[in-house]
Amino acid sequence: MSDDTLSRDLTPFFSMFVEAGIINQIGSAFLEARLPKGLLVSHFGVTSHLSRGFDGATPLELARSFQVAKTTMTHTLGGLEKHGFVELRPNPDDGRSKRVWLTPQGRQFRDDAVQQLEPLFQKLAERFPPEQVSALLPGISEFRAVIDQLRDEEK
């Protein structure tokens, strides 16, 4: 799709999606190369999500958050459980489902993975002032919240 396909006032939205996608691809490749053997970016993503206040989510809630099929999330959770990073407990609100809890080992895995990113962050800080990144974050966060809401409205 060329920029000519969109009206000029909508081109920045397409460009934002393109840039975010490229940043995601590069960041994921960088992270995955530094994770312990047998662990994936998806494992990190779930542990990170749980550690940010979503501990106790159901597998279906997690699948929706990550925009994946419930079977895909079940497979990811199985790998995390095998490594002792999450614990699945019965859901007191619904006997047919479970809730996912981050274990201390899961939190340590997440923290170690973040620590592995520090050399990249140091190199970025040398070329891109942290104040500039901090200034971008509110707008990017708001943009993400809006597209998240639009996604939910599409259902």
JSON list of N, CA and C in Angstrom, two decimals, residues 26-37 39-44 117:
[
{"chain": "A", "resi": 26, "resn": "ILE", "atom": "N", "xyz": [11.70, -6.15, 15.68]},
{"chain": "A", "resi": 26, "resn": "ILE", "atom": "CA", "xyz": [13.10, -6.02, 16.07]},
{"chain": "A", "resi": 26, "resn": "ILE", "atom": "C", "xyz": [13.26, -6.31, 17.56]},
{"chain": "A", "resi": 27, "resn": "GLY", "atom": "N", "xyz": [12.39, -5.74, 18.38]},
{"chain": "A", "resi": 27, "resn": "GLY", "atom": "CA", "xyz": [12.46, -5.96, 19.83]},
{"chain": "A", "resi": 27, "resn": "GLY", "atom": "C", "xyz": [12.24, -7.41, 20.19]},
{"chain": "A", "resi": 28, "resn": "SER", "atom": "N", "xyz": [11.29, -8.07, 19.53]},
{"chain": "A", "resi": 28, "resn": "SER", "atom": "CA", "xyz": [11.03, -9.49, 19.80]},
{"chain": "A", "resi": 28, "resn": "SER", "atom": "C", "xyz": [12.23, -10.35, 19.43]},
{"chain": "A", "resi": 29, "resn": "ALA", "atom": "N", "xyz": [12.84, -10.08, 18.29]},
{"chain": "A", "resi": 29, "resn": "ALA", "atom": "CA", "xyz": [14.01, -10.85, 17.87]},
{"chain": "A", "resi": 29, "resn": "ALA", "atom": "C", "xyz": [15.17, -10.65, 18.85]},
{"chain": "A", "resi": 30, "resn": "PHE", "atom": "N", "xyz": [15.36, -9.42, 19.28]},
{"chain": "A", "resi": 30, "resn": "PHE", "atom": "CA", "xyz": [16.44, -9.12, 20.23]},
{"chain": "A", "resi": 30, "resn": "PHE", "atom": "C", "xyz": [16.20, -9.86, 21.55]},
{"chain": "A", "resi": 31, "resn": "LEU", "atom": "N", "xyz": [14.97, -9.83, 22.04]},
{"chain": "A", "resi": 31, "resn": "LEU", "atom": "CA", "xyz": [14.63, -10.49, 23.30]},
{"chain": "A", "resi": 31, "resn": "LEU", "atom": "C", "xyz": [14.74, -12.00, 23.17]},
{"chain": "A", "resi": 32, "resn": "GLU", "atom": "N", "xyz": [14.15, -12.57, 22.13]},
{"chain": "A", "resi": 32, "resn": "GLU", "atom": "CA", "xyz": [14.13, -14.02, 22.00]},
{"chain": "A", "resi": 32, "resn": "GLU", "atom": "C", "xyz": [15.54, -14.60, 21.92]},
{"chain": "A", "resi": 33, "resn": "ALA", "atom": "N", "xyz": [16.45, -13.87, 21.30]},
{"chain": "A", "resi": 33, "resn": "ALA", "atom": "CA", "xyz": [17.84, -14.34, 21.20]},
{"chain": "A", "resi": 33, "resn": "ALA", "atom": "C", "xyz": [18.52, -14.41, 22.57]},
{"chain": "A", "resi": 34, "resn": "ARG", "atom": "N", "xyz": [17.96, -13.72, 23.55]},
{"chain": "A", "resi": 34, "resn": "ARG", "atom": "CA", "xyz": [18.58, -13.67, 24.88]},
{"chain": "A", "resi": 34, "resn": "ARG", "atom": "C", "xyz": [17.83, -14.47, 25.93]},
{"chain": "A", "resi": 35, "resn": "LEU", "atom": "N", "xyz": [16.74, -15.10, 25.55]},
{"chain": "A", "resi": 35, "resn": "LEU", "atom": "CA", "xyz": [15.98, -15.92, 26.50]},
{"chain": "A", "resi": 35, "resn": "LEU", "atom": "C", "xyz": [16.62, -17.29, 26.65]},
{"chain": "A", "resi": 36, "resn": "PRO", "atom": "N", "xyz": [16.43, -17.92, 27.81]},
{"chain": "A", "resi": 36, "resn": "PRO", "atom": "CA", "xyz": [16.95, -19.28, 27.99]},
{"chain": "A", "resi": 36, "resn": "PRO", "atom": "C", "xyz": [16.36, -20.23, 26.94]},
{"chain": "A", "resi": 37, "resn": "LYS", "atom": "N", "xyz": [17.13, -21.24, 26.59]},
{"chain": "A", "resi": 37, "resn": "LYS", "atom": "CA", "xyz": [16.72, -22.21, 25.57]},
{"chain": "A", "resi": 37, "resn": "LYS", "atom": "C", "xyz": [15.35, -22.79, 25.93]},
{"chain": "A", "resi": 39, "resn": "LEU", "atom": "N", "xyz": [12.51, -21.19, 25.76]},
{"chain": "A", "resi": 39, "resn": "LEU", "atom": "CA", "xyz": [11.54, -20.16, 26.15]},
{"chain": "A", "resi": 39, "resn": "LEU", "atom": "C", "xyz": [11.40, -19.14, 25.02]},
{"chain": "A", "resi": 40, "resn": "LEU", "atom": "N", "xyz": [10.19, -18.63, 24.87]},
{"chain": "A", "resi": 40, "resn": "LEU", "atom": "CA", "xyz": [9.86, -17.77, 23.75]},
{"chain": "A", "resi": 40, "resn": "LEU", "atom": "C", "xyz": [9.39, -16.40, 24.21]},
{"chain": "A", "resi": 41, "resn": "VAL", "atom": "N", "xyz": [9.32, -15.47, 23.27]},
{"chain": "A", "resi": 41, "resn": "VAL", "atom": "CA", "xyz": [8.81, -14.14, 23.56]},
{"chain": "A", "resi": 41, "resn": "VAL", "atom": "C", "xyz": [7.38, -14.24, 24.11]},
{"chain": "A", "resi": 42, "resn": "SER", "atom": "N", "xyz": [6.61, -15.19, 23.63]},
{"chain": "A", "resi": 42, "resn": "SER", "atom": "CA", "xyz": [5.24, -15.35, 24.14]},
{"chain": "A", "resi": 42, "resn": "SER", "atom": "C", "xyz": [5.25, -15.70, 25.63]},
{"chain": "A", "resi": 43, "resn": "HIS", "atom": "N", "xyz": [6.23, -16.49, 26.07]},
{"chain": "A", "resi": 43, "resn": "HIS", "atom": "CA", "xyz": [6.35, -16.80, 27.50]},
{"chain": "A", "resi": 43, "resn": "HIS", "atom": "C", "xyz": [6.66, -15.54, 28.29]},
{"chain": "A", "resi": 44, "resn": "PHE", "atom": "N", "xyz": [7.60, -14.76, 27.78]},
{"chain": "A", "resi": 44, "resn": "PHE", "atom": "CA", "xyz": [7.93, -13.50, 28.43]},
{"chain": "A", "resi": 44, "resn": "PHE", "atom": "C", "xyz": [6.71, -12.59, 28.46]},
{"chain": "A", "resi": 117, "resn": "LEU", "atom": "N", "xyz": [17.87, -7.11, 28.44]},
{"chain": "A", "resi": 117, "resn": "LEU", "atom": "CA", "xyz": [17.65, -6.03, 27.48]},
{"chain": "A", "resi": 117, "resn": "LEU", "atom": "C", "xyz": [18.45, -4.77, 27.82]}
]
